[in-house]
């Protein structure tokens, strides 16, 4: 058991950092502008992240599996650790980073090391989605902004009542955003462990059935929740007051749009529904919630007339699509070499 | 919980509305008081003076209660500062109305017949500026896109008041009133009445900024 936990620790650490950083994308403005109390936000965020991870986490995780199925726990440990260290390192040097990009790079590093062919189709799908997700988020927020504005101008709702509605709205989109984050990003945290999962399926009072993967995702969800509770407040205060400077209503638009994007790229149910109705579906790929929210904010800026768009930030994000996976891949390759040749462990 | 939250919101909405009613009424009572004074109806003037004094202290109390509730219930964190600023500036209007009537009551200026209509007009334009600024404030809470229309009206009435004030002062100083001190005294009262429309315009200026900030 101790050995299993040790190997899972890198994934759990990645989960912790995801919770610490990404919860702010969902509840940052609400908490930063004091529309919601941090404790309430943290409880909602944690519950829905765990639900999203356990209920809808499998889709995006399968895509990662197709990119490279890490069969040994030791290998999965190194892949997740390389991703976590890359995220930490790039955050320290001030480059925008996403766990999704780091984990993909680390898996490719593993593919190279084990001479496993990288699924070109999956890779194209994943990279295409990274570029597409902020754009889609911008489109959603652009449209939603005008809907909300139209509603505002005609509703004649008192400022105070609007404040109550906005709070309720922020809680609802926050819960949806947390669910989507859990569903989409649990693949980054625990996806590499699914092939080598040490757990057996569990039946709780014959009512709930949890597969071994779902148990992994539950653990990962808890790690994210710990990240939310222990460290996200600081990030929320920064996001809420310094970087984006959104009003509570525009925050509602931004969070709703980015959450929808994360959900589209995570929900198997929605994918099946779209396919069954002959509609184009979205690939189930882990995407970056930070980039989705940046896309949404840009959409709002465009809707307001295109002022104050931070093109430097856009450049940095595009750079992140290349630098993060490469850094994680190199780190993963070197660490796997050490794991196999120095610690004599199967990877 | 949600119901309790909504009840608090509703209660505060009503309090803000009642406060704005008070401001509007103080403008009306101010005008009636000046009219009674000019028409030499002393009883009615005294009655209006008592009413406006009482109204001023009630408005203060209402404003304090609203401020207290906005902070304790943690409502509208984003626009709380603006709302409180707005209410405080509105309070300036009520104070100004009350103080002007009080000055009439204490100093009892002698209004010559040729200046009576101009004084009445000046008081009327000041009252109208107050009425429009109250409408602008109500719109700020409920119909943000109408704020600018009412603010334009405030500017219009303030300008009209300025015009009347200037003409009144010229009339007074060109008249055959012998005592210079009496002329100065009349000028002082013309300026005092006109200050009410200036106060209304100041609130309107602030409101215009608050309204831009409230746009999503």
Coordinates of C-alpha atoms in Angstrom, one line a residue:
Chain A
X1 CA 0.0 0.0 0.0
X2 CA 2.8 2.4 1.0
X3 CA 4.6 1.6 -2.3
X4 CA 1.4 2.3 -4.3
X5 CA 0.9 5.6 -2.5
X6 CA 4.5 6.5 -3.1
X7 CA 4.1 5.9 -6.8
X8 CA 0.8 7.8 -6.9
X9 CA 2.3 10.7 -5.0
X10 CA 3.6 12.5 -8.1
X11 CA 0.1 12.5 -9.6
X12 CA -1.4 13.6 -6.3
X13 CA 1.2 16.4 -6.2
X14 CA 0.2 17.4 -9.7
X15 CA -3.5 17.3 -8.5
X16 CA -2.6 19.6 -5.6
X17 CA -1.0 22.2 -7.8
X18 CA -3.9 22.0 -10.2
X19 CA -6.3 22.7 -7.4
X20 CA -4.1 25.5 -6.1
X21 CA -3.9 27.2 -9.4
X22 CA -7.0 26.4 -11.5
X23 CA -9.7 26.9 -8.8
X24 CA -8.9 30.6 -9.2
X25 CA -9.9 30.5 -12.8
X26 CA -13.4 29.5 -11.7
X27 CA -13.9 31.4 -8.4
X28 CA -11.2 34.0 -8.6
X29 CA -13.2 37.0 -9.4
X30 CA -16.2 35.9 -7.2
X31 CA -13.9 35.6 -4.1
X32 CA -11.5 38.4 -5.1
X33 CA -14.4 40.9 -5.4
X34 CA -16.0 39.5 -2.1
X35 CA -19.1 38.4 -3.9
X36 CA -18.5 34.9 -2.4
X37 CA -16.9 33.8 0.8
X38 CA -13.7 31.7 0.1
X39 CA -14.9 28.9 2.3
X40 CA -18.2 28.5 0.4
X41 CA -16.3 28.7 -2.9
X42 CA -13.8 26.1 -1.8
X43 CA -16.5 23.7 -0.6
X44 CA -18.5 24.0 -3.8
X45 CA -15.4 23.8 -5.9
X46 CA -14.1 20.7 -4.2
X47 CA -17.3 18.8 -4.2
X48 CA -18.0 19.4 -7.9
X49 CA -14.4 18.8 -9.0
X50 CA -14.6 15.3 -7.3
X51 CA -18.0 14.6 -8.9
X52 CA -16.8 15.7 -12.3
X53 CA -13.6 13.6 -12.0
X54 CA -15.4 10.4 -10.9
X55 CA -18.5 10.7 -13.1
X56 CA -17.1 12.2 -16.3
X57 CA -13.4 11.9 -16.1
X58 CA -12.9 8.8 -18.3
X59 CA -13.3 10.5 -21.7
X60 CA -10.3 12.8 -21.8
X61 CA -8.3 10.2 -20.0
X62 CA -8.8 7.7 -22.8
X63 CA -7.4 10.2 -25.3
X64 CA -4.2 10.4 -23.2
X65 CA -4.1 6.6 -23.0
X66 CA -4.2 6.5 -26.8
X67 CA -1.2 8.9 -27.0
X68 CA 0.8 6.5 -24.9
X69 CA -0.4 3.8 -22.4
X70 CA 2.1 3.9 -19.5
X71 CA 1.9 0.3 -18.3
X72 CA 4.2 0.3 -15.2
X73 CA 3.5 2.2 -12.0
X74 CA 7.2 3.4 -11.9
X75 CA 6.9 4.8 -15.4
X76 CA 3.6 6.6 -14.6
X77 CA 5.2 8.0 -11.4
X78 CA 8.0 9.5 -13.5
X79 CA 5.7 10.8 -16.2
X80 CA 3.5 12.6 -13.7
X81 CA 6.5 13.8 -11.7
X82 CA 8.1 15.3 -14.8
X83 CA 4.9 17.1 -15.7
X84 CA 4.6 18.4 -12.1
X85 CA 8.2 19.6 -12.0
X86 CA 7.9 21.2 -15.4
X87 CA 4.8 23.1 -14.2
X88 CA 6.6 24.2 -11.1
X89 CA 9.7 25.3 -12.9
X90 CA 7.8 27.2 -15.6
X91 CA 5.7 28.9 -13.0
X92 CA 8.8 30.0 -11.2
X93 CA 10.3 31.5 -14.3
X94 CA 7.0 33.3 -15.0
X95 CA 5.9 31.4 -18.1
X96 CA 2.3 30.6 -18.5
X97 CA 1.9 26.9 -18.0
X98 CA -0.8 24.3 -18.3
X99 CA -0.8 20.8 -16.7
X100 CA -2.5 19.5 -19.8
X101 CA 0.5 20.5 -22.0
X102 CA 3.0 19.3 -19.4
X103 CA 1.5 15.8 -19.1
X104 CA 1.3 15.4 -22.9
X105 CA 4.9 16.3 -23.2
X106 CA 5.9 13.9 -20.4
X107 CA 3.9 11.1 -22.1
X108 CA 5.7 11.8 -25.4
X109 CA 9.0 11.6 -23.5
X110 CA 7.9 8.2 -22.2
X111 CA 7.0 7.1 -25.8
X112 CA 10.5 8.1 -27.0
X113 CA 12.2 6.3 -24.1
X114 CA 10.3 3.1 -24.4
X115 CA 10.3 3.2 -28.3
X116 CA 6.6 3.3 -28.2
X117 CA 5.2 5.0 -31.3
X118 CA 3.4 8.3 -30.5
X119 CA -0.2 8.2 -31.9
X120 CA 0.0 11.0 -34.5
X121 CA -3.7 11.1 -34.8
X122 CA -4.2 11.6 -31.0
X123 CA -1.4 14.2 -30.9
X124 CA -2.8 16.2 -33.8
X125 CA -6.2 16.0 -32.1
X126 CA -4.7 17.2 -28.7
X127 CA -2.6 20.0 -30.1
X128 CA -5.5 21.2 -32.4
X129 CA -7.7 21.3 -29.3
X130 CA -5.2 23.4 -27.4
X131 CA -5.3 26.1 -30.1
X132 CA -9.1 25.7 -30.6
X133 CA -10.2 25.8 -27.0
X134 CA -9.3 29.5 -26.2
X135 CA -10.8 30.5 -29.5
X136 CA -14.0 28.7 -28.8
X137 CA -14.1 30.1 -25.3
X138 CA -13.7 33.6 -26.8
X139 CA -16.6 33.0 -29.2
X140 CA -18.8 31.7 -26.4
X141 CA -18.0 34.7 -24.2
X142 CA -18.5 37.1 -27.1
X143 CA -22.0 35.8 -27.7
X144 CA -22.9 35.4 -24.0
X145 CA -21.7 38.9 -23.2
X146 CA -24.3 40.4 -25.7
X147 CA -27.1 38.2 -24.3
X148 CA -26.3 39.3 -20.7
X149 CA -26.0 42.9 -21.8
X150 CA -29.3 42.7 -23.7
X151 CA -31.0 41.2 -20.6
X152 CA -29.5 43.8 -18.3
X153 CA -30.7 46.7 -20.4
X154 CA -34.2 45.4 -20.5
X155 CA -34.8 43.7 -17.2
X156 CA -35.2 46.8 -15.0
X157 CA -34.0 44.7 -12.1
X158 CA -32.9 46.7 -9.1
X159 CA -29.1 46.9 -8.5
X160 CA -29.5 45.1 -5.2
X161 CA -31.6 42.3 -6.6
X162 CA -29.2 42.0 -9.5
X163 CA -26.4 41.6 -7.0
X164 CA -28.2 38.6 -5.4
X165 CA -28.9 37.1 -8.8
X166 CA -25.2 37.5 -9.8
X167 CA -24.1 35.7 -6.6
X168 CA -26.4 32.8 -7.4
X169 CA -25.2 32.8 -11.0
X170 CA -21.6 32.8 -9.8
X171 CA -22.3 29.8 -7.6
X172 CA -24.1 27.9 -10.4
X173 CA -21.4 28.6 -13.1
X174 CA -18.8 28.0 -10.4
X175 CA -20.2 24.5 -9.6
X176 CA -20.5 23.8 -13.4
X177 CA -17.0 25.0 -13.9
X178 CA -15.6 22.9 -11.1
X179 CA -17.5 19.9 -12.5
X180 CA -16.1 20.5 -15.9
X181 CA -12.6 21.1 -14.5
X182 CA -12.7 17.8 -12.6
X183 CA -14.1 16.0 -15.7
X184 CA -11.6 17.4 -18.1
X185 CA -8.4 17.8 -16.1
X186 CA -8.4 14.7 -13.9
X187 CA -6.9 13.0 -16.9
X188 CA -3.8 15.2 -16.4
X189 CA -3.5 14.2 -12.8
X190 CA -4.4 10.5 -12.8
X191 CA -4.7 9.6 -16.5
X192 CA -1.2 8.1 -16.8
X193 CA -1.9 5.7 -13.9
X194 CA -5.1 4.2 -15.4
X195 CA -3.3 1.4 -17.3
X196 CA -1.3 0.4 -14.2
X197 CA -4.0 1.1 -11.7
X198 CA -3.3 -0.9 -8.5
X199 CA -6.9 -0.8 -7.3
X200 CA -9.8 -3.3 -7.7
X201 CA -13.4 -2.4 -8.5
X202 CA -15.5 -1.6 -5.5
X203 CA -19.3 -2.0 -4.9
X204 CA -20.7 0.2 -2.1
X205 CA -23.8 -1.5 -0.6
X206 CA -24.7 -2.7 -4.1
X207 CA -25.7 0.8 -4.9
X208 CA -22.6 2.5 -6.2
X209 CA -20.1 0.8 -8.4
X210 CA -16.6 2.4 -8.6
X211 CA -14.2 1.0 -11.2
X212 CA -10.5 1.0 -10.4
X213 CA -10.1 4.0 -12.7
X214 CA -12.8 5.8 -10.8
X215 CA -11.1 5.1 -7.5
X216 CA -8.0 6.6 -8.9
X217 CA -9.9 9.7 -10.1
X218 CA -11.6 9.9 -6.6
X219 CA -8.1 10.1 -5.1
X220 CA -6.9 12.6 -7.7
X221 CA -10.1 14.6 -7.0
X222 CA -9.3 14.7 -3.3
X223 CA -5.7 15.9 -4.1
X224 CA -7.2 18.7 -6.2
X225 CA -9.6 19.6 -3.3
X226 CA -6.7 19.7 -0.9
X227 CA -5.0 22.1 -3.3
X228 CA -8.1 24.3 -3.4
X229 CA -8.4 24.5 0.4
X230 CA -4.7 25.0 1.1
X231 CA -3.4 27.3 -1.5
X232 CA -6.0 28.6 -3.9
X233 CA -7.1 31.6 -1.8
X234 CA -3.9 33.4 -2.5
X235 CA -4.2 32.8 -6.2
X236 CA -7.9 33.8 -6.2
X237 CA -7.0 37.2 -4.5
X238 CA -4.5 37.8 -7.3
X239 CA -6.8 36.8 -10.1
X240 CA -9.7 38.6 -8.6
X241 CA -8.0 41.9 -8.1
X242 CA -4.9 42.2 -10.2
X243 CA -4.7 40.5 -13.6
X244 CA -8.1 40.5 -15.3
X245 CA -10.1 43.0 -13.3
X246 CA -13.5 41.6 -14.3
X247 CA -16.7 42.8 -12.7
X248 CA -18.8 40.1 -11.1
X249 CA -21.2 40.0 -14.1
X250 CA -18.4 39.7 -16.7
X251 CA -16.8 37.1 -14.4
X252 CA -20.1 35.2 -14.7
X253 CA -19.8 35.4 -18.5
X254 CA -16.1 34.4 -18.6
X255 CA -16.5 31.5 -16.2
X256 CA -19.7 30.2 -18.0
X257 CA -17.9 30.3 -21.4
X258 CA -14.7 28.6 -20.3
X259 CA -16.6 26.0 -18.3
X260 CA -18.7 25.2 -21.3
X261 CA -15.5 24.7 -23.3
X262 CA -14.0 22.4 -20.7
X263 CA -17.3 20.5 -20.5
X264 CA -17.5 20.1 -24.3
X265 CA -14.0 18.6 -24.3
X266 CA -14.8 16.2 -21.5
X267 CA -18.4 14.9 -21.6
X268 CA -18.8 11.5 -23.2
X269 CA -22.6 11.9 -22.8
X270 CA -22.6 15.1 -24.8
X271 CA -20.4 13.6 -27.4
X272 CA -22.6 10.5 -27.8
X273 CA -25.7 12.8 -28.0
X274 CA -24.1 14.9 -30.7
X275 CA -23.0 11.9 -32.7
X276 CA -26.4 10.2 -32.4
X277 CA -28.1 13.4 -33.8
X278 CA -25.6 13.6 -36.7
X279 CA -23.9 16.7 -35.3
X280 CA -20.2 17.4 -35.3
X281 CA -18.7 16.3 -31.9
X282 CA -15.8 17.5 -29.9
X283 CA -12.8 15.3 -29.2
X284 CA -12.4 14.4 -25.5
X285 CA -9.1 16.1 -24.7
X286 CA -7.7 17.6 -21.5
X287 CA -7.4 21.4 -22.1
X288 CA -6.1 24.2 -20.1
X289 CA -8.6 26.0 -17.9
X290 CA -6.3 29.0 -17.7
X291 CA -6.2 29.4 -21.4
X292 CA -9.9 28.9 -21.7
X293 CA -10.5 31.7 -19.2
X294 CA -8.0 34.0 -21.0
X295 CA -9.9 33.2 -24.3
X296 CA -13.1 34.1 -22.6
X297 CA -11.7 37.4 -21.3
X298 CA -10.5 38.3 -24.8
X299 CA -14.0 37.5 -26.2
X300 CA -15.4 40.0 -23.7
X301 CA -12.8 42.6 -24.6
X302 CA -13.7 42.1 -28.3
X303 CA -17.4 42.5 -27.5
X304 CA -16.6 45.7 -25.7
X305 CA -14.8 47.1 -28.8
X306 CA -11.5 45.4 -28.7
X307 CA -9.8 47.7 -26.2
X308 CA -7.2 46.5 -23.7
X309 CA -6.3 43.2 -25.3
X310 CA -3.0 42.0 -24.0
X311 CA -1.3 40.8 -27.1
X312 CA 1.9 40.0 -25.2
X313 CA -0.1 37.6 -23.0
X314 CA -1.4 35.9 -26.2
X315 CA 2.1 35.5 -27.5
X316 CA 3.2 34.0 -24.2
X317 CA 0.3 31.5 -24.4
X318 CA 1.2 30.4 -27.9
X319 CA 4.8 30.0 -26.7
X320 CA 3.6 27.8 -23.9
X321 CA 2.0 25.4 -26.4
X322 CA 5.5 24.6 -27.6
X323 CA 7.8 25.1 -24.6
X324 CA 5.8 23.3 -21.9
X325 CA 5.5 19.9 -23.7
X326 CA 9.1 20.0 -24.9
X327 CA 10.4 20.8 -21.4
X328 CA 8.2 18.0 -19.9
X329 CA 9.3 15.6 -22.6
X330 CA 13.0 16.1 -22.1
X331 CA 12.6 15.9 -18.3
X332 CA 10.5 12.8 -18.6
X333 CA 13.1 11.1 -20.9
X334 CA 16.0 11.9 -18.6
X335 CA 14.2 10.9 -15.4
X336 CA 13.0 7.6 -17.0
X337 CA 16.6 6.8 -17.9
X338 CA 17.6 7.3 -14.2
X339 CA 14.7 5.3 -12.9
X340 CA 15.5 2.4 -15.1
X341 CA 19.3 2.4 -15.0
X342 CA 20.0 3.7 -11.5
X343 CA 17.0 2.5 -9.5
X344 CA 16.5 -0.6 -11.6
X345 CA 12.7 -0.2 -11.8
X346 CA 10.5 -1.1 -14.7
X347 CA 9.1 1.9 -16.5
Chain B
X1 CA -31.6 31.1 3.4
X2 CA -32.2 32.4 -0.1
X3 CA -35.6 33.8 1.1
X4 CA -33.9 35.5 4.0
X5 CA -31.3 37.0 1.6
X6 CA -34.1 38.2 -0.8
X7 CA -36.1 39.7 2.1
X8 CA -33.0 41.7 3.2
X9 CA -32.5 42.8 -0.4
X10 CA -36.2 43.8 -0.7
X11 CA -36.1 45.7 2.6
X12 CA -33.0 47.6 1.6
X13 CA -34.5 48.4 -1.9
X14 CA -37.5 49.9 -0.1
X15 CA -35.3 51.9 2.2
X16 CA -33.3 53.4 -0.7
X17 CA -36.5 54.2 -2.4
X18 CA -37.9 55.9 0.7
X19 CA -34.6 57.8 1.1
X20 CA -34.9 59.1 -2.5
X21 CA -38.6 60.1 -1.8
X22 CA -37.3 62.1 1.1
X23 CA -34.8 64.0 -1.0
X24 CA -37.4 64.7 -3.6
X25 CA -39.9 65.9 -1.0
X26 CA -37.3 68.1 0.6
X27 CA -37.0 69.9 -2.8
X28 CA -40.7 70.4 -2.9
X29 CA -41.0 71.6 0.6
X30 CA -38.1 74.0 0.1
X31 CA -40.0 75.5 -2.9
X32 CA -43.2 75.8 -0.9
X33 CA -41.4 77.4 2.0
X34 CA -39.8 80.0 -0.3
X35 CA -43.2 80.7 -2.0
X36 CA -44.9 81.1 1.4
X37 CA -42.2 83.5 2.5
X38 CA -42.4 85.6 -0.6
X39 CA -46.2 85.6 -0.4
X40 CA -45.8 86.7 3.2
X41 CA -47.7 83.7 4.6
X42 CA -45.8 83.4 7.8
X43 CA -47.7 80.5 9.4
X44 CA -47.3 78.3 6.3
X45 CA -43.6 79.2 6.1
X46 CA -43.0 78.3 9.7
X47 CA -44.9 75.0 9.2
X48 CA -42.7 74.2 6.2
X49 CA -39.6 75.1 8.1
X50 CA -40.5 72.7 10.9
X51 CA -41.3 70.0 8.3
X52 CA -38.0 70.3 6.4
X53 CA -35.9 70.4 9.6
X54 CA -37.5 67.1 10.7
X55 CA -37.1 65.7 7.2
X56 CA -33.4 66.5 7.2
X57 CA -32.7 64.6 10.4
X58 CA -34.9 61.7 9.2
X59 CA -32.9 61.5 5.9
X60 CA -29.7 61.4 7.9
X61 CA -31.0 58.5 9.9
X62 CA -32.2 56.6 6.8
X63 CA -28.9 57.1 5.1
X64 CA -27.0 55.7 8.1
X65 CA -29.3 52.7 8.3
X66 CA -28.7 52.0 4.6
X67 CA -25.0 52.3 5.0
X68 CA -25.0 50.0 8.0
X69 CA -27.1 47.3 6.2
X70 CA -24.9 47.5 3.0
X71 CA -21.9 46.7 5.1
X72 CA -23.3 44.2 7.5
X73 CA -25.1 42.2 4.8
X74 CA -22.0 42.4 2.5
X75 CA -24.2 43.6 -0.4
X76 CA -23.0 44.9 -3.8
X77 CA -19.3 44.9 -2.9
X78 CA -18.4 46.2 -6.3
X79 CA -20.7 49.3 -6.3
X80 CA -21.1 49.8 -2.5
X81 CA -18.7 52.7 -2.4
X82 CA -20.5 54.4 -5.3
X83 CA -23.9 53.9 -3.8
X84 CA -22.8 55.3 -0.4
X85 CA -21.1 58.2 -2.2
X86 CA -24.3 58.9 -4.1
X87 CA -26.5 58.8 -0.9
X88 CA -24.0 61.1 0.9
X89 CA -24.1 63.6 -1.9
X90 CA -27.9 63.5 -2.0
X91 CA -27.8 64.2 1.7
X92 CA -25.9 67.4 0.8
X93 CA -29.0 68.5 -1.3
X94 CA -31.3 67.9 1.7
X95 CA -29.0 69.8 4.0
X96 CA -28.8 72.7 1.5
X97 CA -32.6 72.9 1.2
X98 CA -33.0 72.9 5.0
X99 CA -30.2 75.4 5.6
X100 CA -31.6 77.8 3.0
X101 CA -35.0 77.8 4.6
X102 CA -33.4 78.2 8.0
X103 CA -31.5 81.3 6.8
X104 CA -34.8 82.8 5.6
X105 CA -36.3 82.1 9.0
X106 CA -33.4 83.6 10.9
X107 CA -32.3 86.5 8.7
X108 CA -35.8 87.4 7.3
X109 CA -34.6 89.2 4.1
X110 CA -36.8 91.9 2.7
X111 CA -37.7 90.8 -0.8
X112 CA -38.7 93.8 -2.9
X113 CA -41.7 93.3 -5.1
X114 CA -39.8 93.7 -8.4
X115 CA -37.5 90.7 -7.4
X116 CA -40.2 88.4 -6.1
X117 CA -41.0 86.6 -9.3
X118 CA -37.3 86.1 -10.1
X119 CA -36.7 84.6 -6.6
X120 CA -39.7 82.3 -7.2
X121 CA -38.3 81.3 -10.6
X122 CA -34.9 80.6 -9.1
X123 CA -36.4 78.4 -6.4
X124 CA -38.5 76.6 -9.1
X125 CA -35.4 75.7 -11.2
X126 CA -33.5 74.5 -8.2
X127 CA -36.5 72.3 -7.2
X128 CA -36.7 70.9 -10.7
X129 CA -32.9 70.1 -10.7
X130 CA -33.5 68.2 -7.5
X131 CA -36.4 66.3 -8.9
X132 CA -34.4 65.3 -12.0
X133 CA -31.4 64.2 -10.0
X134 CA -33.7 62.0 -7.9
X135 CA -35.1 60.5 -11.1
X136 CA -31.5 59.9 -12.3
X137 CA -30.6 58.2 -9.1
X138 CA -33.6 55.9 -9.3
X139 CA -32.6 55.0 -12.8
X140 CA -29.1 54.3 -11.6
X141 CA -30.6 51.5 -9.5
X142 CA -33.1 50.2 -12.0
X143 CA -32.7 51.5 -15.6
X144 CA -29.2 52.4 -16.1
X145 CA -29.7 53.5 -19.8
X146 CA -32.1 56.4 -18.7
X147 CA -29.6 57.9 -16.3
X148 CA -28.0 60.1 -18.9
X149 CA -31.3 61.6 -20.0
X150 CA -32.1 62.7 -16.5
X151 CA -28.6 64.0 -16.0
X152 CA -29.0 66.2 -19.1
X153 CA -32.2 67.7 -17.6
X154 CA -30.3 68.4 -14.3
X155 CA -27.7 70.3 -16.4
X156 CA -30.4 72.2 -18.1
X157 CA -32.2 73.3 -15.0
X158 CA -28.9 74.2 -13.3
X159 CA -28.0 76.4 -16.2
X160 CA -31.5 78.0 -16.1
X161 CA -31.0 78.7 -12.4
X162 CA -27.6 80.3 -13.1
X163 CA -29.2 82.5 -15.7
X164 CA -32.0 83.7 -13.4
X165 CA -29.5 84.2 -10.5
X166 CA -27.4 86.4 -12.6
X167 CA -30.3 88.5 -13.9
X168 CA -31.7 88.7 -10.4
X169 CA -28.4 90.0 -9.0
X170 CA -28.2 92.6 -11.8
X171 CA -31.7 93.8 -11.2
X172 CA -31.0 94.1 -7.5
X173 CA -27.8 96.1 -7.9
X174 CA -29.3 98.3 -10.6
X175 CA -32.4 99.0 -8.5
X176 CA -32.9 102.1 -6.5
X177 CA -32.5 100.3 -3.2
X178 CA -30.5 102.7 -1.1
X179 CA -28.7 100.5 1.3
X180 CA -25.8 98.6 -0.1
X181 CA -26.0 96.1 2.7
X182 CA -29.6 95.2 1.6
X183 CA -28.4 94.6 -1.9
X184 CA -25.7 92.3 -0.6
X185 CA -28.2 90.5 1.6
X186 CA -30.4 89.8 -1.4
X187 CA -27.5 88.7 -3.5
X188 CA -26.6 86.3 -0.7
X189 CA -30.0 84.7 -0.8
X190 CA -30.1 84.4 -4.6
X191 CA -26.8 82.6 -4.3
X192 CA -28.0 80.4 -1.5
X193 CA -31.1 79.3 -3.5
X194 CA -28.9 78.7 -6.6
X195 CA -26.5 76.5 -4.6
X196 CA -29.2 73.8 -4.4
X197 CA -29.2 73.4 -8.2
X198 CA -25.3 73.4 -8.0
X199 CA -25.5 70.6 -5.5
X200 CA -27.9 68.7 -7.7
X201 CA -25.5 69.1 -10.6
X202 CA -22.6 67.8 -8.6
X203 CA -24.5 64.7 -7.7
X204 CA -25.4 64.3 -11.4
X205 CA -21.7 64.5 -12.4
X206 CA -20.8 61.8 -10.0
X207 CA -23.8 59.7 -11.1
X208 CA -22.7 59.9 -14.7
X209 CA -19.3 58.3 -13.7
X210 CA -21.1 55.7 -11.5
X211 CA -23.3 54.8 -14.4
X212 CA -20.4 54.2 -16.7
X213 CA -18.8 52.0 -14.1
X214 CA -22.0 50.0 -13.8
X215 CA -22.2 49.2 -17.5
X216 CA -21.1 45.6 -17.9

